[in-house]
CSV table of C-alpha atoms in Angstrom, one decimal:
chain,number,residue,atom,x,y,z
A,18,MET,CA,-0.6,2.7,29.8
A,19,ALA,CA,-0.7,5.1,32.8
A,20,HIS,CA,-3.6,7.5,33.2
A,21,PRO,CA,-2.8,10.9,31.8
A,22,THR,CA,-2.2,13.5,34.5
A,23,ILE,CA,-2.0,17.2,34.8
A,24,SER,CA,-0.8,19.6,37.4
A,25,GLY,CA,-2.3,23.0,37.1
A,26,THR,CA,-5.6,24.4,35.8
A,27,PRO,CA,-9.3,24.0,35.3
A,28,ASP,CA,-12.6,24.5,33.5
A,29,GLN,CA,-15.9,22.8,33.5
A,30,ASN,CA,-19.1,21.6,31.7
A,31,ARG,CA,-21.2,24.4,31.7
A,32,VAL,CA,-18.1,25.8,33.0
A,33,LEU,CA,-16.7,26.8,29.9
A,34,ALA,CA,-13.0,27.4,29.4
A,35,VAL,CA,-9.9,28.1,31.4
A,36,SER,CA,-6.4,29.5,31.3
A,37,LEU,CA,-5.3,30.9,34.7
A,38,PHE,CA,-2.5,33.4,34.6
A,39,ASN,CA,0.3,33.4,37.2
A,40,MET,CA,0.6,29.7,37.2
A,41,MET,CA,2.4,26.8,35.6
A,42,ILE,CA,0.7,24.0,33.7
A,43,LEU,CA,2.5,20.7,33.1
A,44,LEU,CA,0.8,18.1,30.9
A,45,LEU,CA,2.0,14.6,31.3
A,46,LEU,CA,0.6,12.3,28.6
A,47,ALA,CA,3.5,9.9,28.4
A,48,SER,CA,3.3,6.2,27.9
A,49,ALA,CA,5.5,4.2,30.3
A,50,SER,CA,7.1,2.5,27.3
A,51,LEU,CA,8.8,5.6,26.0
A,52,LEU,CA,12.1,5.3,27.9
A,53,GLY,CA,15.1,6.1,25.7
A,54,GLU,CA,16.8,9.4,25.1
A,55,ILE,CA,14.4,12.3,25.4
A,56,HIS,CA,15.0,15.6,23.7
A,57,GLY,CA,13.3,18.9,24.4
A,58,PHE,CA,12.7,22.3,22.8
A,59,LYS,CA,10.7,25.5,23.5
A,60,ILE,CA,8.7,27.9,21.5
A,61,ALA,CA,8.3,31.6,22.5
A,62,LEU,CA,4.7,32.6,23.4
A,63,ILE,CA,3.7,36.1,22.4
A,64,ARG,CA,0.8,37.9,24.0
A,65,ILE,CA,-1.7,39.0,21.4
A,66,ASP,CA,-1.8,42.5,22.9
A,67,SER,CA,2.0,42.9,22.4
A,68,ILE,CA,1.9,42.5,18.6
A,69,GLU,CA,0.7,45.4,16.3
A,70,SER,CA,-3.0,44.7,16.1
A,71,PRO,CA,-6.1,46.9,15.7
A,72,TRP,CA,-7.7,44.8,18.5
A,73,PHE,CA,-5.1,46.0,21.0
A,74,PRO,CA,-3.9,49.6,20.1
A,75,LYS,CA,-1.0,50.8,22.3
A,76,ASN,CA,-3.0,53.6,23.9
A,77,LEU,CA,-5.4,51.3,25.8
A,78,THR,CA,-5.6,51.6,29.6
A,79,LEU,CA,-5.2,48.5,31.8
A,80,GLU,CA,-9.0,48.4,32.3
A,81,GLU,CA,-9.6,48.6,28.5
A,82,ARG,CA,-7.1,45.9,27.8
A,83,HIS,CA,-8.6,43.6,30.4
A,84,GLN,CA,-12.1,44.2,29.1
A,85,ARG,CA,-11.0,43.2,25.6
A,86,ILE,CA,-9.2,40.1,26.9
A,87,VAL,CA,-12.4,39.1,28.8
A,88,GLU,CA,-14.5,39.6,25.6
A,89,LEU,CA,-12.1,37.5,23.6
A,90,SER,CA,-12.3,34.8,26.2
A,91,LYS,CA,-16.1,34.8,26.3
A,92,ASN,CA,-16.3,34.6,22.5
A,93,HIS,CA,-13.8,31.7,22.4
A,94,VAL,CA,-15.9,29.8,24.9
A,95,LEU,CA,-18.9,30.1,22.5
A,96,SER,CA,-16.7,28.5,19.9
A,97,LEU,CA,-15.8,25.7,22.4
A,98,LYS,CA,-19.4,25.1,23.2
A,99,SER,CA,-20.2,24.8,19.4
A,100,ALA,CA,-17.4,22.3,19.0
A,101,ASN,CA,-18.7,20.3,22.0
A,102,LYS,CA,-22.2,20.3,20.6
A,103,SER,CA,-21.0,18.8,17.4
A,104,ASN,CA,-19.4,16.0,19.5
A,105,LYS,CA,-22.3,15.7,22.0
A,106,GLY,CA,-21.9,12.0,22.3
A,107,LYS,CA,-18.5,12.5,23.9
A,108,PHE,CA,-18.6,15.5,26.2
A,109,TYR,CA,-21.5,17.9,25.5
A,110,ASN,CA,-24.2,18.6,28.1
A,111,PRO,CA,-26.9,21.2,27.1
A,112,SER,CA,-27.2,23.9,29.7
A,113,PRO,CA,-29.7,26.6,30.3
A,114,ASN,CA,-26.7,28.6,31.7
A,115,ALA,CA,-25.1,28.8,28.2
A,116,LEU,CA,-23.6,32.1,27.1
A,117,ARG,CA,-25.3,33.9,24.3
A,118,SER,CA,-23.8,36.5,22.0
A,119,PRO,CA,-25.1,38.1,18.8
A,120,ASP,CA,-21.5,38.8,17.6
A,121,ILE,CA,-19.1,35.9,17.8
A,122,GLN,CA,-15.4,36.5,17.3
A,123,VAL,CA,-14.0,33.3,15.7
A,124,LEU,CA,-10.7,31.9,17.0
A,125,SER,CA,-10.1,34.5,19.8
A,126,LYS,CA,-7.0,33.5,21.6
A,127,ILE,CA,-4.7,35.3,24.1
A,128,TYR,CA,-1.3,33.9,23.1
A,129,VAL,CA,0.3,33.4,19.7
A,130,THR,CA,3.6,32.0,18.5
A,131,GLN,CA,5.8,32.5,15.5
A,132,LEU,CA,7.6,29.8,13.5
A,133,ALA,CA,9.1,29.3,10.1
A,134,ILE,CA,7.7,26.8,7.5
A,135,GLY,CA,9.4,25.3,4.4
A,136,SER,CA,12.5,26.2,2.5
A,137,VAL,CA,11.0,29.6,1.8
A,138,ARG,CA,11.0,30.2,5.6
A,139,TYR,CA,7.5,31.5,5.7
A,140,SER,CA,7.1,33.0,9.3
A,141,PRO,CA,3.5,33.5,10.3
A,142,TYR,CA,1.9,34.2,13.6
A,143,LEU,CA,-0.2,31.2,14.7
A,144,LEU,CA,-2.8,30.9,17.5
A,145,ARG,CA,-1.8,28.4,20.1
A,146,ASP,CA,-4.7,26.1,20.8
A,147,THR,CA,-5.0,23.1,23.1
A,148,GLY,CA,-8.4,22.4,21.7
A,149,SER,CA,-7.2,21.8,18.1
A,150,GLU,CA,-5.3,18.8,16.8
A,151,ASP,CA,-4.4,20.3,13.5
A,152,THR,CA,-1.8,22.9,12.7
A,153,TRP,CA,-2.9,24.9,9.6
A,154,VAL,CA,-1.9,28.0,7.7
A,155,GLN,CA,-3.6,29.8,4.9
A,156,CYS,CA,-1.8,29.0,1.6
A,157,GLU,CA,-1.5,30.7,-1.8
A,158,GLY,CA,-3.8,29.3,-4.5
A,159,TYR,CA,-6.9,29.7,-2.3
A,160,THR,CA,-10.5,29.9,-3.5
A,161,ASN,CA,-11.7,31.9,-0.4
A,162,CYS,CA,-9.4,33.6,2.0
A,163,PHE,CA,-9.0,36.1,4.9
A,164,PRO,CA,-6.5,39.0,4.7
A,165,VAL,CA,-3.0,38.3,6.3
A,166,ARG,CA,-0.5,41.1,6.5
A,167,GLY,CA,2.7,39.6,5.2
A,168,GLY,CA,1.0,37.2,2.8
A,169,ASN,CA,0.2,33.5,2.6
A,170,PHE,CA,2.3,30.4,2.5
A,171,ALA,CA,3.6,29.8,-1.1
A,172,TYR,CA,3.8,26.0,-0.6
A,173,ARG,CA,4.5,25.4,-4.3
A,174,ASN,CA,7.7,27.4,-3.9
A,175,SER,CA,9.0,25.3,-1.0
A,176,LEU,CA,11.5,22.7,-2.1
A,177,THR,CA,10.8,20.6,1.0
A,178,PHE,CA,7.0,20.5,0.7
A,179,GLY,CA,5.2,17.3,0.0
A,180,TYR,CA,1.6,16.1,-0.1
A,181,LEU,CA,0.3,13.7,2.6
A,182,PRO,CA,-0.9,10.5,0.8
A,183,CYS,CA,-4.3,9.1,1.5
A,184,ASN,CA,-2.8,5.8,2.9
A,185,HIS,CA,-0.6,7.6,5.5
A,186,ARG,CA,-1.4,6.9,9.2
A,187,LEU,CA,-1.9,10.7,9.8
A,188,CYS,CA,-4.6,10.8,7.2
A,189,TYR,CA,-7.7,10.3,9.4
A,190,PRO,CA,-10.5,10.4,8.9
A,191,LYS,CA,-9.9,9.2,5.4
A,192,LEU,CA,-10.8,12.4,3.6
A,193,CYS,CA,-9.0,12.4,0.3
A,194,ARG,CA,-9.0,14.0,-3.1
A,195,ASN,CA,-6.9,12.7,-6.0
A,196,ARG,CA,-5.1,10.4,-3.4
A,197,ILE,CA,-4.1,13.4,-1.4
A,198,CYS,CA,-5.3,13.8,2.2
A,199,ILE,CA,-7.5,16.8,2.9
A,200,TYR,CA,-9.0,18.4,6.1
A,201,LYS,CA,-12.0,20.4,7.0
A,202,GLU,CA,-12.7,22.4,10.2
A,203,THR,CA,-16.0,24.2,10.9
A,204,TYR,CA,-16.4,26.8,13.6
A,205,LEU,CA,-19.3,28.6,15.3
A,206,GLY,CA,-20.9,31.3,13.2
A,207,GLY,CA,-20.4,29.7,9.8
A,208,ALA,CA,-16.6,30.0,9.7
A,209,SER,CA,-14.7,27.1,8.2
A,210,THR,CA,-11.3,26.2,6.8
A,211,SER,CA,-10.4,23.4,4.4
A,212,GLY,CA,-7.6,22.3,2.1
A,213,LEU,CA,-5.0,19.8,1.6
A,214,ILE,CA,-2.7,18.3,4.2
A,215,GLY,CA,1.0,18.6,3.3
A,216,THR,CA,4.3,18.0,5.0
A,217,ASP,CA,7.2,20.4,5.3
A,218,THR,CA,9.9,21.6,7.7
A,219,LEU,CA,9.2,23.5,10.8
A,220,ALA,CA,11.8,25.8,12.3
A,221,PHE,CA,11.8,27.4,15.8
A,222,PRO,CA,14.4,30.0,16.9
A,223,THR,CA,16.7,29.1,19.8
A,224,ASP,CA,18.4,31.2,22.4
A,225,THR,CA,21.7,30.9,20.5
A,226,GLY,CA,20.3,32.6,17.4
A,227,THR,CA,20.1,29.4,15.4
A,228,SER,CA,16.9,27.4,14.5
A,229,GLN,CA,15.8,24.0,15.6
A,230,ILE,CA,14.4,22.2,12.5
A,231,PHE,CA,11.9,19.4,12.3
A,232,ASN,CA,11.3,17.6,9.0
A,233,ASN,CA,8.2,16.2,7.4
A,234,PHE,CA,5.7,17.8,9.8
A,235,ALA,CA,2.1,17.3,8.6
A,236,PHE,CA,-0.2,20.4,8.6
A,237,GLY,CA,-3.2,21.8,6.9
A,238,CYS,CA,-2.7,24.1,3.9
A,239,GLY,CA,-5.9,26.2,4.0
A,240,LEU,CA,-7.3,26.8,0.5
A,241,ASP,CA,-10.9,27.5,1.3
A,242,ASN,CA,-11.3,29.7,4.3
A,243,GLN,CA,-14.7,31.3,4.7
A,244,ASN,CA,-16.0,33.8,7.2
A,245,MET,CA,-12.7,33.6,9.1
A,246,TYR,CA,-11.5,36.4,11.3
A,247,PHE,CA,-9.4,36.6,14.4
A,248,GLY,CA,-10.3,38.4,17.6
A,249,GLY,CA,-12.6,40.8,15.8
A,250,ASN,CA,-10.0,41.8,13.2
A,251,ARG,CA,-11.4,41.4,9.7
A,252,GLY,CA,-9.2,44.0,7.9
A,253,PRO,CA,-5.9,44.0,6.1
A,254,ASN,CA,-3.9,44.5,9.4
A,255,ASN,CA,-4.6,41.0,10.6
A,256,VAL,CA,-1.3,39.2,11.4
A,257,ILE,CA,-2.7,35.8,12.3
A,258,ALA,CA,-2.4,33.1,9.5
A,259,GLY,CA,-3.6,30.0,11.2
A,260,ILE,CA,-3.5,27.7,14.3
A,261,LEU,CA,-0.8,25.7,16.1
A,262,GLY,CA,-2.7,22.6,17.3
A,263,LEU,CA,-1.7,21.3,20.8
A,264,GLY,CA,-4.6,18.7,21.2
A,265,ALA,CA,-4.0,15.2,22.4
A,266,SER,CA,-4.5,13.4,19.1
A,267,ARG,CA,-2.0,12.0,16.6
A,268,ARG,CA,-1.8,15.0,14.2
A,269,SER,CA,-1.0,17.6,16.9
A,270,ILE,CA,2.5,18.9,17.3
A,271,LEU,CA,2.8,17.1,20.6
A,272,MET,CA,2.2,13.7,19.1
A,273,GLN,CA,3.9,14.2,15.7
A,274,LEU,CA,7.2,15.2,17.4
A,275,VAL,CA,6.9,12.6,20.2
A,276,ALA,CA,10.6,11.7,19.9
A,277,HIS,CA,11.3,15.2,21.1
A,278,THR,CA,8.3,16.0,23.3
A,279,ASN,CA,7.9,12.6,25.0
A,280,ASP,CA,4.2,13.6,25.3
A,281,ILE,CA,5.0,16.3,27.8
A,282,PHE,CA,4.6,20.1,27.5
A,283,SER,CA,4.4,22.9,30.0
A,284,TYR,CA,3.9,26.6,30.0
A,285,CYS,CA,3.9,29.4,32.6
A,286,LEU,CA,1.6,32.4,31.9
A,287,PRO,CA,2.5,35.7,33.5
A,288,SER,CA,-0.3,38.1,34.6
A,289,TRP,CA,-2.0,40.0,31.8
A,290,THR,CA,-1.0,43.2,33.7
A,291,SER,CA,2.7,42.3,33.3
A,292,PRO,CA,4.7,44.5,30.9
A,293,GLU,CA,4.2,43.5,27.2
A,294,HIS,CA,7.9,42.6,26.8
A,295,VAL,CA,7.8,39.8,29.5
A,296,HIS,CA,8.6,36.6,27.7
A,297,THR,CA,7.2,33.1,28.3
A,298,TYR,CA,7.7,29.8,26.5
A,299,LEU,CA,5.8,26.7,25.5
A,300,ARG,CA,8.2,23.9,26.6
A,301,PHE,CA,8.4,20.3,25.4
A,302,GLY,CA,10.1,17.1,26.5
A,303,ASN,CA,13.2,17.6,28.7
A,304,ASP,CA,12.7,21.4,28.6
A,305,ALA,CA,9.4,20.9,30.4
A,306,GLN,CA,10.8,19.3,33.5
A,307,ILE,CA,9.8,20.7,36.9
A,308,ARG,CA,12.8,20.4,39.2
A,309,SER,CA,14.1,20.8,42.8
A,310,GLU,CA,11.7,22.3,45.4
A,311,ALA,CA,8.8,22.8,42.9
A,312,GLU,CA,8.9,19.1,42.0
A,313,ARG,CA,8.4,18.1,45.7
A,314,ARG,CA,5.3,20.2,45.9
A,315,LEU,CA,3.8,18.9,42.6
A,316,GLN,CA,0.3,17.5,42.7
A,317,THR,CA,-1.4,15.6,39.9
A,318,ALA,CA,-5.0,15.5,38.9
A,319,ARG,CA,-6.5,12.9,36.6
A,320,LEU,CA,-7.6,14.0,33.1
A,321,VAL,CA,-10.8,12.7,31.6
A,322,PRO,CA,-9.8,9.9,29.3
A,323,GLY,CA,-10.9,9.2,25.8
A,324,ILE,CA,-11.2,12.7,24.3
A,325,THR,CA,-8.7,15.0,22.5
A,326,ARG,CA,-9.3,18.0,24.8
A,327,TYR,CA,-7.7,18.4,28.2
A,328,LYS,CA,-10.5,18.1,30.7
A,329,LEU,CA,-10.4,17.7,34.5
A,330,TYR,CA,-12.8,16.4,37.1
A,331,LEU,CA,-13.7,19.4,39.3
A,332,VAL,CA,-15.1,18.5,42.7
A,333,ASP,CA,-15.7,21.8,44.6
A,334,ILE,CA,-14.5,25.4,45.1
A,335,SER,CA,-13.3,27.1,48.3
A,336,ILE,CA,-13.3,30.8,49.2
A,337,ALA,CA,-11.0,31.9,52.0
A,338,GLY,CA,-10.7,28.3,53.1
A,339,LYS,CA,-14.5,27.7,53.2
A,340,ARG,CA,-15.8,24.9,50.9
A,341,LEU,CA,-18.9,25.9,49.0
A,342,GLN,CA,-20.2,22.4,48.9
A,343,LEU,CA,-21.3,22.8,45.3
A,344,GLU,CA,-23.6,20.1,43.9
A,345,PRO,CA,-21.8,17.4,41.9
A,346,SER,CA,-24.2,17.8,39.0
A,347,LEU,CA,-22.9,21.3,38.4
A,348,PHE,CA,-19.6,19.7,37.3
A,349,SER,CA,-20.9,16.8,35.4
A,350,GLY,CA,-19.3,18.0,32.2
A,351,GLY,CA,-15.8,18.5,33.6
A,352,PHE,CA,-13.5,21.4,33.6
A,353,TYR,CA,-11.4,22.3,30.5
A,354,VAL,CA,-7.8,23.5,30.3
A,355,ASP,CA,-8.0,25.9,27.4
A,356,THR,CA,-5.2,28.2,26.2
A,357,GLY,CA,-7.8,30.1,24.2
A,358,ALA,CA,-9.2,31.8,27.3
A,359,GLY,CA,-7.6,34.5,29.4
A,360,PRO,CA,-9.5,34.5,32.7
A,361,SER,CA,-11.2,31.5,34.1
A,362,LEU,CA,-14.9,31.3,33.1
A,363,LEU,CA,-17.6,29.6,35.2
A,364,ALA,CA,-21.1,28.7,34.4
A,365,ARG,CA,-23.6,31.2,35.7
A,366,SER,CA,-25.0,28.9,38.3
A,367,VAL,CA,-21.5,28.3,39.7
A,368,TYR,CA,-20.4,31.9,39.3
A,369,ARG,CA,-23.5,33.1,41.3
A,370,ARG,CA,-22.4,30.9,44.3
A,371,VAL,CA,-18.9,32.1,44.1
A,372,ARG,CA,-20.0,35.8,43.9
A,373,ALA,CA,-22.5,35.4,46.8
A,374,GLU,CA,-19.7,34.0,49.0
A,375,MET,CA,-17.4,36.9,48.0
A,376,VAL,CA,-20.1,39.5,48.8
A,377,GLU,CA,-20.6,37.9,52.2
A,378,TYR,CA,-16.9,37.8,52.9
A,379,PHE,CA,-16.3,41.5,52.2
A,380,GLN,CA,-19.4,42.4,54.2
A,381,ARG,CA,-18.3,40.3,57.1
A,382,GLN,CA,-14.6,41.3,57.1
A,383,HIS,CA,-14.6,44.9,55.9
A,384,ARG,CA,-18.2,46.1,55.8
A,385,TRP,CA,-17.7,46.7,52.1
A,386,ARG,CA,-20.6,47.0,49.7
A,387,PRO,CA,-20.3,46.6,45.9
A,388,ILE,CA,-20.2,49.7,43.8
A,389,LYS,CA,-21.6,50.3,40.3
A,390,SER,CA,-19.0,49.5,37.6
A,391,VAL,CA,-18.6,48.0,34.1
A,392,TYR,CA,-17.6,44.9,36.0
A,393,ASP,CA,-20.0,42.6,37.8
A,394,LEU,CA,-18.4,42.8,41.3
A,395,CYS,CA,-16.4,45.9,42.2
A,396,TYR,CA,-15.5,47.6,45.5
A,397,ALA,CA,-14.1,51.0,46.4
A,398,ASN,CA,-10.5,50.4,47.3
A,399,SER,CA,-9.5,51.3,50.9
A,400,ILE,CA,-6.5,49.0,51.1
A,401,GLY,CA,-4.1,50.7,48.6
A,402,SER,CA,-2.1,48.3,46.4
A,403,SER,CA,-2.0,45.5,49.0
A,404,ASN,CA,-4.1,42.4,48.6
A,405,GLN,CA,-3.6,41.1,52.1
A,406,SER,CA,-7.2,41.7,53.0
A,407,LEU,CA,-8.5,39.8,50.0
A,408,PRO,CA,-9.6,36.2,50.1
A,409,SER,CA,-8.0,33.2,48.5
A,410,MET,CA,-9.7,30.7,46.1
A,411,THR,CA,-9.1,27.0,45.7
A,412,PHE,CA,-10.2,24.7,42.9
A,413,HIS,CA,-10.6,21.1,44.2
A,414,PHE,CA,-9.9,18.5,41.5
A,415,ASP,CA,-9.9,14.7,41.6
A,416,GLY,CA,-6.5,14.1,43.2
A,417,ALA,CA,-5.2,17.7,43.6
A,418,SER,CA,-6.2,21.2,44.9
A,419,LEU,CA,-5.1,24.3,43.1
A,420,ALA,CA,-4.8,27.2,45.7
A,421,LEU,CA,-4.9,30.7,44.1
A,422,GLY,CA,-3.8,33.8,45.9
A,423,PRO,CA,-5.8,37.1,45.5
A,424,ALA,CA,-3.5,38.3,42.7
A,425,ASN,CA,-4.8,35.5,40.5
A,426,PHE,CA,-8.4,36.7,40.4
A,427,PHE,CA,-8.6,40.2,41.8
A,428,ASN,CA,-7.4,43.3,40.1
A,429,ILE,CA,-6.7,46.7,41.7
A,430,PHE,CA,-6.9,49.6,39.3
A,431,GLN,CA,-5.6,53.1,40.0
A,432,LEU,CA,-5.7,52.2,43.7
A,433,VAL,CA,-9.4,53.2,43.8
A,434,SER,CA,-11.2,50.0,43.0
A,435,VAL,CA,-10.9,46.3,43.6
A,436,TRP,CA,-12.9,43.9,41.3
A,437,LEU,CA,-13.3,40.2,40.7
């Protein structure tokens, strides 16, 4: 079986989580033996700040929106570190540079999607997560719950619903009750979800106004959901009902629908400063193909094998073409591709090196000095809306380098400040 490959993004050990805007990610996890007819489909991705949510009221300025996105991303990283710690034999390295926070927002993601489940066509918003293998929704009949505007999935009313038996290949580990497969997920801060695993139809809308339907999809039916809240929203206006799992294990949507996905998915994330109505898609199978000129420029970087998260080997970082010559030990834990984070997040030790090089660059090129701001590195803007005087950044991976223009990591607000 060929090594899995990726073209696109990063994250690292003590580097915590990643999802770079303004770029395309193509995950190729295909076995060479899957040769026959390949289908494809796509799912619309919805920015969490574009749906009606108390976390993103419509009157926020660009600066305020970005601050909230950064806060969600940092909190999500804490959840990622907690998950890593519980699997320390596989990919956890304790670090003195770890983030700390007294208030942890559980399951803070930047993009959500909407689909329909069952014959009752229950249509929840789900958080898209490459770090989760299970898709789950909160169901009626719960013992503990979180509020969901629009209600919960009435699985008993769905004519197409079935229970996943304990002897099914998708029932692993073998957690069962009354011969029915069950699941349990625990998150940082004491949040947890558990319940039965059932099967039902999934339906995604198409461009023609019809629905693409997949039968007998296995997912978690959350019946005991404790201390669960999404992006700081604990009230009745919460619209998120669960998670769409995109991990690399057998129960994720990628693997369950392998006849249609061929173990391939891609997505292109616009800048968070783009208008809210800008649409983007999560694409699978044939729909995820990169063609023509873009295909000729494609690079592939090797994924770390043997784990269900998407993790890369990061080698070094360059600023304006200058390699920082970072110590290999700083990247010993790898670099995660994580759809739960908005900006890229680096460990403090790595970030300090990047920041120092940026400060030196601006002093050398423009005689700029940092100004006080709510952000860590900010300059008075003397270049208008242009970013031609700003440096580039390159992430060097094992097998590929990802070159980022200034628009990928600098922001210019009100033409008066530039910040990293």
